[in-house]
Amino acid sequence: MSDGFFHWYRATWGRDDADRFLRAAAAAGLRLANPETGRPAVLTNGPDSWGEQVFVKESELLDLVAEPPGGDITFQFWLNPETDVLSRVRMLDEGGVVQEFDLDGLSLVEREQALVALVRILETDIADCWGFVIDREGVSQDLDWDGLMAGAASTIVPRPDSFGIRREYVAQHPELAGAASVAQGELEVFTLPR
């Protein structure tokens, strides 16, 4: 099992972006409909209830994802009738948004299935990408990724499986000197050998 995560930082976010994302997710095999109810589920985040499913219509989910109440919304994608991937859209103080995907509890096969789908979506919308992090085991979960993606000079140790940061921020990270990377849009992408 994994405690991993995938974070995708975007410069802009609105209804069209949310709609395009949800459609791309469905096309990539991430289903919104709960297998038992046939409806999407958002999860409560307190203060009276944490993690309780609230079933909504797809149009309601789109509204919530496009403009998260209180700055964030958590909902479920489904890989199969037994396996969900928690997704959270969180607005950032400096503008933009981070889409967080929890890989916790997924088997190796399920984790890779989710990552293939998510990377496929990211690659089709790379122009708006501030950065991303793929950490299959969660080794970098304590790093301030929000700050790093906004240009903070924090050290990127331990390194996740793969991450992309804006090219102009690479020089602020001497620990990346000499590390192999690939240019992708405005990002420099670093990937650990597997």
Short mmCIF file of C-alpha atoms in Angstrom, two decimals:
data_model
loop_
_atom_site.label_atom_id
_atom_site.label_comp_id
_atom_site.label_asym_id
_atom_site.label_seq_id
_atom_site.Cartn_x
_atom_site.Cartn_y
_atom_site.Cartn_z
CA MET A 1 0.00 0.00 0.00
CA SER A 2 1.06 3.57 -0.60
CA ASP A 3 0.88 6.86 1.30
CA GLY A 4 1.66 8.68 -1.91
CA PHE A 5 0.22 11.71 -3.57
CA PHE A 6 0.08 13.67 -6.80
CA HIS A 7 -0.20 17.47 -6.64
CA TRP A 8 -0.85 19.61 -9.70
CA TYR A 9 -0.37 23.38 -9.40
CA ARG A 10 -2.22 25.60 -11.86
CA ALA A 11 -1.94 29.34 -12.49
CA THR A 12 -5.62 29.89 -13.18
CA TRP A 13 -8.86 28.18 -12.28
CA GLY A 14 -12.45 28.77 -13.22
CA ARG A 15 -15.56 27.03 -14.47
CA ASP A 16 -14.13 26.24 -17.92
CA ASP A 17 -10.95 24.82 -16.36
CA ALA A 18 -12.94 22.69 -13.90
CA ASP A 19 -15.26 21.45 -16.65
CA ARG A 20 -12.33 20.58 -18.95
CA PHE A 21 -10.58 18.78 -16.08
CA LEU A 22 -13.62 16.71 -15.04
CA ARG A 23 -14.30 15.71 -18.66
CA ALA A 24 -10.65 14.75 -19.20
CA ALA A 25 -10.68 12.71 -15.99
CA ALA A 26 -13.73 10.77 -17.16
CA ALA A 27 -12.10 10.16 -20.56
CA ALA A 28 -8.96 8.88 -18.78
CA GLY A 29 -10.95 6.36 -16.72
CA LEU A 30 -11.51 8.27 -13.48
CA ARG A 31 -15.25 8.06 -12.86
CA LEU A 32 -17.16 10.57 -10.75
CA ALA A 33 -20.23 8.46 -10.12
CA ASN A 34 -20.20 6.45 -6.91
CA PRO A 35 -20.74 2.79 -7.94
CA GLU A 36 -23.54 2.30 -5.39
CA THR A 37 -25.51 5.50 -5.91
CA GLY A 38 -24.59 6.50 -9.45
CA ARG A 39 -23.94 10.04 -8.19
CA PRO A 40 -20.77 11.99 -7.41
CA ALA A 41 -19.81 12.43 -3.77
CA VAL A 42 -18.14 15.36 -2.04
CA LEU A 43 -16.68 14.84 1.42
CA THR A 44 -17.45 17.08 4.36
CA ASN A 45 -14.59 18.88 6.04
CA GLY A 46 -16.07 19.97 9.36
CA PRO A 47 -16.55 21.34 11.79
CA ASP A 48 -19.57 19.12 12.55
CA SER A 49 -18.56 16.27 10.27
CA TRP A 50 -15.32 15.11 8.67
CA GLY A 51 -15.15 12.83 5.64
CA GLU A 52 -18.86 12.10 5.32
CA GLN A 53 -20.09 11.53 1.76
CA VAL A 54 -22.64 14.01 0.46
CA PHE A 55 -24.09 12.97 -2.89
CA VAL A 56 -24.62 15.70 -5.47
CA LYS A 57 -25.57 16.07 -9.11
CA GLU A 58 -22.76 16.39 -11.63
CA SER A 59 -23.75 20.01 -12.30
CA GLU A 60 -23.51 20.74 -8.56
CA LEU A 61 -20.09 19.11 -8.38
CA LEU A 62 -18.89 21.26 -11.27
CA ASP A 63 -20.06 24.39 -9.43
CA LEU A 64 -18.29 23.30 -6.22
CA VAL A 65 -15.06 22.35 -7.99
CA ALA A 66 -15.00 25.57 -10.04
CA GLU A 67 -15.51 27.76 -6.96
CA PRO A 68 -14.65 25.74 -3.85
CA PRO A 69 -16.61 26.98 -0.83
CA GLY A 70 -14.21 28.22 1.82
CA GLY A 71 -11.30 27.76 -0.59
CA ASP A 72 -11.28 23.97 -0.95
CA ILE A 73 -13.45 20.99 -1.86
CA THR A 74 -12.77 17.25 -1.54
CA PHE A 75 -14.49 14.69 -3.74
CA GLN A 76 -14.03 11.14 -5.02
CA PHE A 77 -13.00 9.63 -8.31
CA TRP A 78 -13.49 5.90 -8.84
CA LEU A 79 -11.02 3.53 -10.53
CA ASN A 80 -13.38 0.58 -10.14
CA PRO A 81 -16.41 -0.28 -7.96
CA GLU A 82 -14.23 -0.87 -4.89
CA THR A 83 -11.49 1.74 -5.27
CA ASP A 84 -11.66 5.50 -5.01
CA VAL A 85 -9.08 8.25 -5.34
CA LEU A 86 -9.65 11.25 -3.12
CA SER A 87 -9.27 14.55 -4.92
CA ARG A 88 -9.08 17.99 -3.39
CA VAL A 89 -9.14 21.35 -5.15
CA ARG A 90 -7.58 24.02 -2.96
CA MET A 91 -7.25 27.70 -3.78
CA LEU A 92 -3.83 29.20 -3.01
CA ASP A 93 -3.19 32.50 -1.24
CA GLU A 94 -0.87 33.70 -4.00
CA GLY A 95 -3.46 32.92 -6.68
CA GLY A 96 -3.92 29.79 -8.64
CA VAL A 97 -4.98 26.40 -7.39
CA VAL A 98 -3.54 23.06 -6.40
CA GLN A 99 -5.31 19.84 -7.27
CA GLU A 100 -4.35 17.16 -4.77
CA PHE A 101 -4.83 13.45 -5.34
CA ASP A 102 -4.40 10.99 -2.48
CA LEU A 103 -2.83 7.66 -3.44
CA ASP A 104 -3.09 6.29 0.10
CA GLY A 105 -4.39 2.74 0.34
CA LEU A 106 -4.07 1.96 -3.35
CA SER A 107 -2.38 -1.22 -4.49
CA LEU A 108 0.64 -0.85 -6.78
CA VAL A 109 -1.51 -1.56 -9.85
CA GLU A 110 -4.24 0.87 -8.77
CA ARG A 111 -1.71 3.57 -7.94
CA GLU A 112 -0.09 3.29 -11.36
CA GLN A 113 -3.50 3.24 -13.07
CA ALA A 114 -4.43 6.49 -11.29
CA LEU A 115 -1.07 8.12 -12.05
CA VAL A 116 -1.22 7.22 -15.75
CA ALA A 117 -4.66 8.83 -15.98
CA LEU A 118 -3.63 11.95 -14.03
CA VAL A 119 -0.39 12.48 -15.97
CA ARG A 120 -2.30 12.09 -19.23
CA ILE A 121 -4.66 14.88 -18.12
CA LEU A 122 -1.77 17.09 -16.98
CA GLU A 123 0.07 16.67 -20.28
CA THR A 124 -2.95 17.86 -22.25
CA ASP A 125 -3.17 21.01 -20.08
CA ILE A 126 0.55 21.68 -19.44
CA ALA A 127 0.44 25.33 -20.59
CA ASP A 128 -1.36 26.37 -17.39
CA CYS A 129 0.80 24.22 -15.10
CA TRP A 130 2.83 25.98 -12.37
CA GLY A 131 4.31 22.69 -11.31
CA PHE A 132 3.54 19.18 -10.13
CA VAL A 133 4.71 16.53 -7.68
CA ILE A 134 4.41 12.75 -8.00
CA ASP A 135 5.40 10.98 -4.80
CA ARG A 136 4.38 7.33 -4.84
CA GLU A 137 5.45 6.65 -1.24
CA GLY A 138 4.89 10.07 0.34
CA VAL A 139 8.56 10.60 1.25
CA SER A 140 8.35 14.36 0.53
CA GLN A 141 4.99 15.02 2.17
CA ASP A 142 6.54 17.29 4.81
CA LEU A 143 8.08 19.67 2.26
CA ASP A 144 6.34 23.00 1.71
CA TRP A 145 5.35 22.30 -1.87
CA ASP A 146 3.05 25.35 -1.99
CA GLY A 147 6.02 27.56 -1.14
CA LEU A 148 8.37 25.75 -3.51
CA MET A 149 5.95 26.14 -6.40
CA ALA A 150 5.65 29.87 -5.59
CA GLY A 151 9.45 30.30 -5.75
CA ALA A 152 10.63 29.63 -2.18
CA ALA A 153 14.25 28.52 -1.99
CA SER A 154 13.58 25.59 0.38
CA THR A 155 15.67 22.49 -0.15
CA ILE A 156 13.98 19.69 -2.07
CA VAL A 157 15.10 16.78 0.10
CA PRO A 158 13.98 14.06 0.17
CA ARG A 159 13.12 14.09 -3.49
CA PRO A 160 9.85 12.60 -4.73
CA ASP A 161 9.62 10.30 -7.74
CA SER A 162 9.03 13.16 -10.13
CA PHE A 163 8.38 16.88 -9.94
CA GLY A 164 8.27 19.85 -12.23
CA ILE A 165 9.04 23.42 -11.17
CA ARG A 166 9.15 26.61 -13.19
CA ARG A 167 12.47 26.91 -14.97
CA GLU A 168 13.29 30.28 -13.37
CA TYR A 169 13.18 28.68 -9.89
CA VAL A 170 15.69 25.90 -10.58
CA ALA A 171 18.73 28.10 -9.80
CA GLN A 172 17.35 28.62 -6.25
CA HIS A 173 17.90 24.92 -5.56
CA PRO A 174 21.63 24.04 -5.53
CA GLU A 175 20.70 20.47 -4.61
CA LEU A 176 19.42 20.11 -8.17
CA ALA A 177 22.77 21.08 -9.75
CA GLY A 178 23.80 18.34 -12.10
CA ALA A 179 20.50 16.46 -11.74
CA ALA A 180 19.06 15.18 -15.00
CA SER A 181 15.94 17.02 -16.10
CA VAL A 182 13.68 17.48 -19.10
CA ALA A 183 12.05 20.70 -20.27
CA GLN A 184 8.27 20.47 -20.51
CA GLY A 185 6.50 23.71 -21.35
CA GLU A 186 7.67 26.32 -18.79
CA LEU A 187 8.73 23.56 -16.38
CA GLU A 188 11.92 21.73 -15.68
CA VAL A 189 10.98 18.14 -14.77
CA PHE A 190 13.17 16.01 -12.49
CA THR A 191 12.57 12.27 -12.21
CA LEU A 192 14.33 9.78 -9.98
CA PRO A 193 15.44 6.62 -11.75
CA ARG A 194 13.13 3.66 -10.99
#
